[in-house]
Amino acid sequence: MIDPPGARGVRRIAIGLALLSLLSLAVTAWILATVSREQEILKQIIKHLPTSDLKIANELSGDLSLQSSLLALLVLNVMATAVAFVFVVRAYLSSEKSLADVKVLSSDILASMDSGVITTDENGVITSINTRGRSLLGWDPNGSNGESDNAVGSVGAPKPGIGGNIAEINRDHGMLAQICEESRLRAEPIRDRDYRVQRDGLVQTFRAGCTRLHNRGGQQIGQVIHVRDVTQKALMEERLRRMERYMGLGSLAAGLQHEIKNPLSALSLHIQLLCERLAKETGDAEVNESLDILNTEVKRIGSVLDGFRSYASINDIGRSPVDVNLLIEKLVRLLRPQAEGQKVQIRVQPSREMLGMIQADSVRLEQVFLNLAINAIASMPDGGVLCFVISGDDRGIQVDVVDTGKGIPAEIQPKIFDPYFTTRPDGTGMGLALCDKIIRQHNGNLDFQTSPQGTTFTVVLPVNEEV
């Protein structure tokens, strides 16, 4: 590991002080040796001095002995100080190394997280952002902000890099600045705020939160923003919500069948008898028209009730060997006259690999693909291309129903699988709801992707036991 600059500086200082200590020790040893020699010389001189000068000579000898003791004490002090300094320097360098290891570990942890982590100061200026955060926000540190052409953002907006303000991120991620401001005003953390971003024609769901950033003294110094890509989780939650919409509706459907269907049948019978009687007694065209309207509306109510019963029914589906390729070919022959009338070309892209049969209800599967195809043709009133793309492997078969229409508006995308939701004046709103239910009865999935260039409905069916 490369030592940090602070540790290298301390190491240089320690080496310098160690050399200075050795030099001081050498000088002290030299002085001590000199004093020792002087004491020897003084002893020799004292032997030849007269008695009157012995007192001064003895005082001088005592001073030299005191200096010798002080020098010895100084040597011990220098050595002890040097040893203590060595231990202090070693402890400091060890602390520096531990701190560097902790910093590297924290950096590795942040870089390995699947969530984006962004920190800002009190003014909303970004102070750090991990690798995943750069990826989620579409920031390329090499100079390109990584935005796709289809991304909605302000032209020339600053990159979400260090030193930029969180409020200056492009509009797609404007939710981050909003939750930061809300967290600052409310002085409490914000959790699990979802927002959607359209990138490369696909809609991604992000979940963001914001908490306050404090230092060791407990003082607030900024905010921490965390962002996760929860697109797959959001899809699973949406599938669960779809399942909840018809769970328990079987008993309700049976009750409606009893309470509405039987009186409705009686009403239809009496309207028909009334039509026959009035047709003989009077030729009033207005009365006949009113009776025809009554009869038509009664039949429409009956069909709506039958659709609801089919949607709410929890009866098991029948299973038999089904060749998806032959099913699609049959469907194309059925749809071709209608498609040609609306200037829509139908194409089939079969799988490159040999696909086996699956255990499924062929009638209901045909109903699903027919409904998806009719919706696709209706989305291209000025003509276009309808394509069936078939693929698969040992685990399952996938059929993509692709159109070149204008796509599904964002405001109605969450509702398209809801019962009785339709944008067509002649629709009942049960088509896609029934398709979704039928595919789930086959333990499969029905999802879609949409953009202004068209919509793709994807049907995934698992391969069951061999037939």
Coordinates of C-alpha atoms in Angstrom, one line a residue:
M1 CA 0.0 0.0 0.0
I2 CA 1.3 3.5 -0.8
D3 CA 1.8 5.6 2.3
P4 CA -0.3 8.8 2.4
P5 CA 1.6 12.1 2.1
G6 CA 1.1 12.9 5.9
A7 CA 2.7 9.6 6.9
R8 CA 5.7 10.2 4.5
G9 CA 6.2 13.6 6.0
V10 CA 6.1 12.3 9.6
R11 CA 8.6 9.5 8.6
R12 CA 11.0 12.1 7.2
I13 CA 10.7 14.2 10.4
A14 CA 11.3 11.0 12.5
I15 CA 14.4 10.1 10.6
G16 CA 15.7 13.7 10.9
L17 CA 15.1 13.7 14.7
A18 CA 16.6 10.3 15.0
L19 CA 19.8 11.5 13.3
L20 CA 19.8 14.6 15.4
S21 CA 19.5 12.5 18.5
L22 CA 22.4 10.3 17.4
L23 CA 24.5 13.3 16.8
S24 CA 23.6 14.8 20.2
L25 CA 24.4 11.4 21.8
A26 CA 27.8 11.3 20.0
V27 CA 28.6 14.9 21.0
T28 CA 27.6 14.2 24.6
A29 CA 29.8 11.0 24.6
W30 CA 32.7 13.0 23.2
I31 CA 32.3 15.7 25.9
L32 CA 32.0 13.0 28.5
A33 CA 35.2 11.4 27.3
T34 CA 36.9 14.8 27.3
V35 CA 35.8 15.5 30.9
S36 CA 37.1 12.1 31.9
R37 CA 40.5 12.9 30.4
E38 CA 40.5 16.2 32.2
Q39 CA 39.8 14.5 35.5
E40 CA 42.8 12.2 34.9
I41 CA 45.0 15.1 34.1
L42 CA 43.8 17.0 37.2
K43 CA 44.5 14.0 39.4
Q44 CA 48.1 13.9 38.1
I45 CA 48.4 17.6 38.7
I46 CA 47.1 17.4 42.3
K47 CA 49.8 14.9 43.2
H48 CA 52.5 17.7 42.5
L49 CA 50.6 20.7 43.9
P50 CA 51.5 22.2 47.3
T51 CA 49.2 21.9 50.2
S52 CA 47.9 25.5 49.9
D53 CA 46.5 24.8 46.4
L54 CA 44.8 21.5 47.2
K55 CA 41.5 23.1 48.2
I56 CA 41.1 24.8 44.8
A57 CA 42.1 21.7 43.0
N58 CA 39.6 19.6 44.9
E59 CA 36.8 22.1 44.1
L60 CA 37.8 21.9 40.5
S61 CA 37.8 18.1 40.6
G62 CA 34.3 18.1 42.2
D63 CA 33.0 20.4 39.4
L64 CA 34.4 18.0 36.8
S65 CA 32.7 15.1 38.6
L66 CA 29.4 17.0 38.7
Q67 CA 29.7 17.8 35.0
S68 CA 30.5 14.1 34.3
S69 CA 27.4 13.0 36.3
L70 CA 25.2 15.6 34.5
L71 CA 26.5 14.5 31.1
A72 CA 25.8 10.8 32.0
L73 CA 22.3 11.8 33.1
L74 CA 21.9 13.8 29.8
V75 CA 23.0 10.7 27.8
L76 CA 20.4 8.6 29.6
N77 CA 17.7 11.3 29.1
V78 CA 18.5 11.5 25.4
M79 CA 18.4 7.8 25.0
A80 CA 15.1 7.5 26.9
T81 CA 13.7 10.4 24.8
A82 CA 14.8 8.7 21.6
V83 CA 13.2 5.4 22.6
A84 CA 9.9 7.2 23.6
F85 CA 10.0 9.2 20.4
V86 CA 10.4 5.9 18.4
F87 CA 7.4 4.4 20.0
V88 CA 5.3 7.6 19.5
V89 CA 6.3 7.7 15.8
R90 CA 5.5 4.0 15.4
A91 CA 2.1 4.5 17.0
Y92 CA 1.4 7.5 14.8
L93 CA 2.4 5.7 11.6
S94 CA 0.2 2.7 12.7
S95 CA -2.7 5.0 13.2
E96 CA -2.1 6.7 9.9
K97 CA -2.0 3.2 8.2
S98 CA -5.2 2.1 10.0
L99 CA -7.0 5.3 9.0
A100 CA -5.8 4.8 5.4
D101 CA -7.1 1.2 5.5
V102 CA -10.4 2.4 6.8
K103 CA -10.7 5.0 4.1
V104 CA -9.9 2.5 1.4
L105 CA -12.4 0.0 2.9
S106 CA -15.1 2.6 3.0
S107 CA -14.3 3.6 -0.6
D108 CA -14.5 0.0 -1.6
I109 CA -17.8 -0.6 0.2
L110 CA -19.3 2.5 -1.5
A111 CA -18.0 1.5 -4.9
S112 CA -19.4 -2.0 -4.5
M113 CA -22.9 -0.9 -3.4
D114 CA -25.8 -1.5 -5.7
S115 CA -27.3 1.8 -4.6
G116 CA -26.1 5.2 -5.6
V117 CA -24.8 7.3 -2.6
I118 CA -24.4 11.1 -3.0
T119 CA -23.4 13.5 -0.3
T120 CA -23.9 17.2 -0.4
D121 CA -23.0 20.2 1.9
E122 CA -25.5 22.5 3.5
N123 CA -25.9 24.4 0.2
G124 CA -26.7 21.4 -1.9
V125 CA -23.3 21.2 -3.5
I126 CA -22.3 17.6 -4.3
T127 CA -19.2 16.6 -2.3
S128 CA -19.0 12.9 -3.2
I129 CA -20.7 10.4 -5.4
N130 CA -20.0 6.6 -5.7
T131 CA -19.6 4.6 -8.9
R132 CA -23.2 3.3 -8.9
G133 CA -24.5 6.8 -8.4
R134 CA -22.7 8.0 -11.5
S135 CA -24.1 5.1 -13.4
L136 CA -27.7 5.7 -12.3
L137 CA -27.5 9.5 -12.9
G138 CA -26.0 8.9 -16.3
W139 CA -22.7 10.8 -15.5
D140 CA -19.6 9.8 -17.4
P141 CA -16.5 11.2 -15.6
N142 CA -14.6 11.2 -18.9
G143 CA -16.6 14.1 -20.1
S144 CA -20.0 12.9 -21.4
N145 CA -23.0 13.0 -19.2
G146 CA -24.2 9.6 -20.6
E147 CA -27.7 10.8 -21.4
S148 CA -29.5 9.1 -24.2
D149 CA -31.1 11.1 -27.0
N150 CA -34.5 10.1 -25.7
A151 CA -33.8 11.3 -22.1
V152 CA -35.7 14.4 -21.1
G153 CA -33.4 16.9 -19.6
S154 CA -32.4 20.5 -19.8
V155 CA -30.0 21.4 -22.6
G156 CA -26.5 22.1 -21.3
A157 CA -27.3 21.1 -17.8
P158 CA -24.2 20.5 -15.6
K159 CA -23.1 17.0 -15.0
P160 CA -24.0 15.6 -11.6
G161 CA -20.4 15.5 -10.5
I162 CA -18.5 16.7 -7.5
G163 CA -18.8 20.5 -7.2
G164 CA -22.1 20.7 -9.0
N165 CA -25.4 21.5 -7.2
I166 CA -27.9 18.8 -6.7
A167 CA -30.6 21.2 -8.0
E168 CA -28.9 21.5 -11.4
I169 CA -29.2 17.8 -12.3
N170 CA -31.4 17.3 -15.4
R171 CA -35.2 17.1 -15.0
D172 CA -35.3 13.3 -15.0
H173 CA -33.7 13.3 -11.6
G174 CA -35.3 16.5 -10.3
M175 CA -36.9 14.4 -7.5
L176 CA -33.5 14.3 -5.7
A177 CA -33.4 18.0 -5.3
Q178 CA -37.0 18.0 -4.1
I179 CA -36.5 15.4 -1.4
C180 CA -33.3 17.2 -0.3
E181 CA -35.2 20.4 0.2
E182 CA -38.1 18.7 1.9
S183 CA -35.7 16.9 4.3
R184 CA -34.0 20.2 5.1
L185 CA -37.2 22.0 5.8
R186 CA -38.8 19.1 7.8
A187 CA -35.6 18.2 9.6
E188 CA -36.3 14.5 9.2
P189 CA -35.3 11.8 6.8
I190 CA -37.2 11.1 3.6
R191 CA -37.6 7.5 2.5
D192 CA -38.8 5.5 -0.5
R193 CA -39.8 8.2 -3.0
D194 CA -40.3 6.6 -6.5
Y195 CA -39.9 8.4 -9.8
R196 CA -39.6 7.2 -13.4
V197 CA -37.0 8.0 -16.0
Q198 CA -37.2 7.2 -19.7
R199 CA -33.9 6.1 -21.1
D200 CA -33.2 4.5 -24.5
G201 CA -37.0 4.0 -25.0
L202 CA -37.3 2.1 -21.7
V203 CA -39.0 3.3 -18.5
Q204 CA -36.9 2.8 -15.4
T205 CA -38.2 3.2 -11.9
F206 CA -35.9 4.7 -9.2
R207 CA -36.4 4.8 -5.5
A208 CA -34.7 7.6 -3.6
G209 CA -34.3 8.8 0.0
C210 CA -32.5 11.5 1.9
T211 CA -31.0 11.7 5.4
R212 CA -29.0 14.4 7.2
L213 CA -25.2 14.1 7.4
H214 CA -23.6 14.8 10.8
N215 CA -20.0 15.0 11.9
R216 CA -18.6 13.3 15.0
G217 CA -19.6 16.3 17.1
G218 CA -23.2 15.8 16.0
Q219 CA -23.3 19.0 13.9
Q220 CA -25.2 18.8 10.6
I221 CA -22.8 19.3 7.7
G222 CA -24.9 18.2 4.8
Q223 CA -27.2 15.5 3.4
V224 CA -26.8 11.9 2.2
I225 CA -28.9 10.9 -0.8
H226 CA -29.4 7.2 -1.8
V227 CA -30.9 6.1 -5.1
R228 CA -31.8 2.5 -6.2
D229 CA -33.0 1.1 -9.5
V230 CA -36.2 -0.8 -8.5
T231 CA -37.5 -1.3 -12.0
Q232 CA -37.8 -5.1 -11.6
K233 CA -39.2 -4.8 -8.1
A234 CA -41.8 -2.3 -9.3
L235 CA -42.8 -4.7 -12.1
M236 CA -43.2 -7.5 -9.5
E237 CA -45.3 -5.2 -7.3
E238 CA -47.5 -4.3 -10.2
R239 CA -48.0 -8.0 -11.0
L240 CA -49.0 -8.7 -7.4
R241 CA -51.5 -5.8 -7.5
R242 CA -52.9 -7.3 -10.7
M243 CA -53.4 -10.6 -9.0
E244 CA -55.1 -9.0 -6.0
R245 CA -57.6 -7.4 -8.4
Y246 CA -59.4 -10.7 -9.1
M247 CA -58.6 -12.7 -6.0
G248 CA -61.8 -13.5 -4.2
L249 CA -64.0 -12.3 -7.1
G250 CA -65.2 -15.8 -7.9
S251 CA -68.0 -15.7 -5.2
L252 CA -68.9 -12.1 -6.3
A253 CA -69.2 -13.3 -9.9
A254 CA -71.5 -16.1 -8.9
G255 CA -73.7 -13.7 -6.9
L256 CA -73.9 -11.4 -9.8
Q257 CA -74.7 -14.3 -12.1
H258 CA -77.6 -15.2 -9.8
E259 CA -78.9 -11.7 -9.0
I260 CA -78.5 -10.1 -12.4
K261 CA -78.2 -12.7 -15.1
N262 CA -81.6 -14.4 -14.4
P263 CA -83.7 -11.2 -14.2
L264 CA -81.8 -10.0 -17.3
S265 CA -82.8 -13.1 -19.2
A266 CA -86.4 -12.6 -18.2
L267 CA -86.3 -9.0 -19.2
S268 CA -84.8 -10.0 -22.6
L269 CA -87.5 -12.6 -23.2
H270 CA -90.3 -10.1 -22.4
I271 CA -88.8 -7.4 -24.6
Q272 CA -88.8 -10.0 -27.5
L273 CA -92.4 -10.9 -26.8
L274 CA -93.3 -7.2 -26.7
C275 CA -91.6 -6.6 -30.0
E276 CA -93.5 -9.4 -31.7
R277 CA -96.9 -8.2 -30.3
L278 CA -96.3 -4.6 -31.2
A279 CA -95.1 -5.5 -34.6
K280 CA -98.5 -7.1 -35.3
E281 CA -100.6 -4.3 -33.7
T282 CA -98.8 -1.2 -34.8
G283 CA -96.3 -0.1 -37.3
D284 CA -94.9 2.8 -35.3
A285 CA -91.2 3.1 -36.3
E286 CA -90.4 5.1 -33.2
V287 CA -91.7 2.4 -30.9
N288 CA -89.8 -0.3 -32.8
E289 CA -86.6 1.7 -32.6
S290 CA -87.0 2.1 -28.8
L291 CA -87.6 -1.6 -28.5
D292 CA -84.5 -2.4 -30.6
I293 CA -82.4 -0.1 -28.3
L294 CA -83.7 -1.9 -25.2
N295 CA -82.9 -5.3 -26.7
T296 CA -79.4 -4.2 -27.7
E297 CA -78.6 -2.7 -24.3
V298 CA -79.9 -5.8 -22.5
K299 CA -77.5 -7.9 -24.6
R300 CA -74.7 -5.6 -23.9
I301 CA -75.2 -5.8 -20.2
G302 CA -75.2 -9.6 -20.6
S303 CA -71.9 -9.6 -22.4
V304 CA -70.4 -7.3 -19.8
L305 CA -71.5 -9.7 -17.1
D306 CA -70.1 -12.7 -19.0
G307 CA -66.8 -10.9 -19.3
F308 CA -66.7 -10.1 -15.6
R309 CA -67.5 -13.7 -14.8
S310 CA -64.7 -14.9 -17.1
Y311 CA -62.3 -12.5 -15.5
A312 CA -63.2 -13.5 -11.9
S313 CA -63.5 -17.2 -12.5
I314 CA -60.8 -19.3 -10.8
N315 CA -61.5 -22.5 -12.7
D316 CA -58.5 -24.4 -13.9
I317 CA -57.6 -24.2 -17.5
G318 CA -57.5 -27.2 -19.8
R319 CA -54.0 -28.3 -21.0
S320 CA -53.0 -30.1 -24.1
P321 CA -49.9 -30.1 -26.4
V322 CA -49.7 -26.7 -28.2
D323 CA -47.2 -25.7 -31.0
V324 CA -46.8 -21.9 -30.6
N325 CA -45.4 -21.5 -34.1
L326 CA -48.5 -23.2 -35.7
L327 CA -50.8 -21.1 -33.4
I328 CA -49.2 -17.9 -34.6
E329 CA -49.4 -18.9 -38.2
K330 CA -53.1 -19.7 -37.8
L331 CA -53.6 -16.3 -36.2
V332 CA -51.8 -14.5 -39.0
R333 CA -54.1 -16.0 -41.6
L334 CA -57.1 -14.9 -39.6
L335 CA -55.8 -11.4 -39.1
R336 CA -54.4 -10.7 -42.6
P337 CA -57.7 -9.4 -44.2
Q338 CA -58.3 -6.9 -41.4
A339 CA -54.7 -5.8 -41.4
E340 CA -54.6 -5.3 -45.2
G341 CA -57.7 -3.2 -44.9
Q342 CA -55.8 -0.9 -42.5
K343 CA -52.6 -1.0 -44.5
V344 CA -50.8 -2.9 -41.8
Q345 CA -48.1 -5.4 -42.8
I346 CA -47.9 -8.6 -40.6
R347 CA -44.5 -10.2 -40.2
V348 CA -43.5 -13.3 -38.3
Q349 CA -39.9 -13.8 -37.0
P350 CA -39.7 -17.5 -36.0
S351 CA -37.2 -18.8 -33.5
R352 CA -33.8 -19.8 -34.7
E353 CA -33.9 -22.8 -32.5
M354 CA -36.3 -25.7 -32.7
L355 CA -39.1 -25.1 -30.1
G356 CA -40.9 -27.9 -28.5
M357 CA -44.6 -28.0 -27.6
I358 CA -45.9 -26.7 -24.4
Q359 CA -48.8 -27.8 -22.2
A360 CA -51.4 -25.1 -22.5
D361 CA -55.0 -24.2 -23.3
S362 CA -54.8 -23.5 -27.1
V363 CA -58.2 -21.7 -27.2
R364 CA -57.3 -19.2 -24.5
L365 CA -53.8 -18.7 -25.8
E366 CA -55.2 -17.9 -29.2
Q367 CA -57.6 -15.5 -27.5
V368 CA -54.6 -13.7 -25.9
F369 CA -52.6 -13.3 -29.1
L370 CA -55.7 -12.3 -31.0
N371 CA -56.5 -9.6 -28.5
L372 CA -53.0 -8.3 -28.5
A373 CA -52.8 -8.2 -32.3
I374 CA -56.2 -6.5 -32.6
N375 CA -55.1 -3.8 -30.1
A376 CA -51.8 -3.4 -32.1
I377 CA -53.6 -3.0 -35.4
A378 CA -56.0 -0.4 -33.8
S379 CA -53.0 1.6 -32.6
M380 CA -51.8 2.0 -36.3
P381 CA -54.8 3.8 -38.0
D382 CA -52.5 5.1 -40.7
G383 CA -50.8 1.8 -41.4
G384 CA -47.6 0.2 -40.1
V385 CA -46.0 -3.1 -39.2
L386 CA -47.2 -5.8 -36.8
C387 CA -44.5 -8.3 -36.0
F388 CA -44.6 -11.6 -34.1
V389 CA -41.1 -12.4 -32.7
I390 CA -40.9 -16.0 -31.4
S391 CA -37.9 -17.1 -29.3
G392 CA -37.2 -19.6 -26.5
D393 CA -35.0 -22.1 -24.8
D394 CA -35.3 -25.1 -22.6
R395 CA -37.0 -23.0 -19.9
G396 CA -39.7 -21.3 -21.8
I397 CA -41.1 -19.7 -24.9
Q398 CA -41.3 -15.9 -25.5
V399 CA -43.6 -14.2 -28.0
D400 CA -43.2 -10.5 -28.7
V401 CA -46.1 -8.7 -30.3
V402 CA -44.5 -5.5 -31.7
D403 CA -46.3 -2.6 -33.4
T404 CA -45.1 0.7 -34.9
G405 CA -47.8 2.8 -33.4
K406 CA -47.4 6.0 -31.3
G407 CA -47.1 4.1 -28.1
I408 CA -49.1 4.2 -24.9
P409 CA -49.3 7.6 -23.1
A410 CA -47.5 7.6 -19.7
E411 CA -50.6 8.6 -17.8
I412 CA -52.6 5.5 -18.7
Q413 CA -49.8 2.9 -18.7
P414 CA -50.5 1.9 -15.0
K415 CA -54.2 1.3 -15.9
I416 CA -54.1 -0.8 -19.1
F417 CA -54.5 -4.1 -17.2
D418 CA -57.4 -2.8 -15.0
P419 CA -60.8 -4.3 -15.7
Y420 CA -63.2 -2.1 -17.6
F421 CA -60.5 0.5 -18.5
T422 CA -60.5 1.3 -22.2
T423 CA -59.7 4.2 -24.5
R424 CA -61.8 2.9 -27.3
P425 CA -65.4 3.9 -27.6
D426 CA -66.5 0.4 -28.6
G427 CA -64.3 -1.4 -26.1
T428 CA -65.4 -3.2 -22.9
G429 CA -62.1 -2.8 -21.1
M430 CA -61.8 -6.5 -20.3
G431 CA -59.4 -7.6 -23.1
L432 CA -56.0 -7.0 -21.6
A433 CA -57.3 -7.9 -18.1
L434 CA -58.4 -11.3 -19.4
C435 CA -55.1 -11.7 -21.3
D436 CA -53.1 -11.0 -18.2
K437 CA -55.2 -13.5 -16.2
I438 CA -54.9 -16.2 -18.8
I439 CA -51.1 -15.9 -19.0
R440 CA -50.8 -16.0 -15.3
Q441 CA -53.0 -19.1 -15.2
H442 CA -50.3 -20.7 -17.5
N443 CA -47.7 -19.6 -14.9
G444 CA -46.3 -17.1 -17.4
N445 CA -45.8 -13.3 -17.5
L446 CA -47.4 -10.6 -19.7
D447 CA -45.5 -7.3 -19.7
F448 CA -45.0 -4.4 -22.2
Q449 CA -42.6 -1.7 -23.2
T450 CA -43.6 1.4 -25.0
S451 CA -42.2 4.5 -26.6
P452 CA -43.2 7.0 -29.3
Q453 CA -41.9 4.6 -31.9
G454 CA -44.2 1.7 -30.9
T455 CA -45.2 -0.8 -28.3
T456 CA -44.1 -4.4 -27.5
F457 CA -46.2 -6.8 -25.5
T458 CA -44.1 -9.7 -24.3
V459 CA -45.7 -13.1 -23.4
V460 CA -43.4 -15.6 -21.6
L461 CA -44.7 -19.1 -21.2
P462 CA -42.8 -21.8 -19.2
V463 CA -42.1 -25.1 -20.7
N464 CA -43.9 -27.8 -18.8
E465 CA -43.2 -31.5 -18.8
E466 CA -42.4 -33.1 -22.1
V467 CA -45.4 -34.2 -24.1

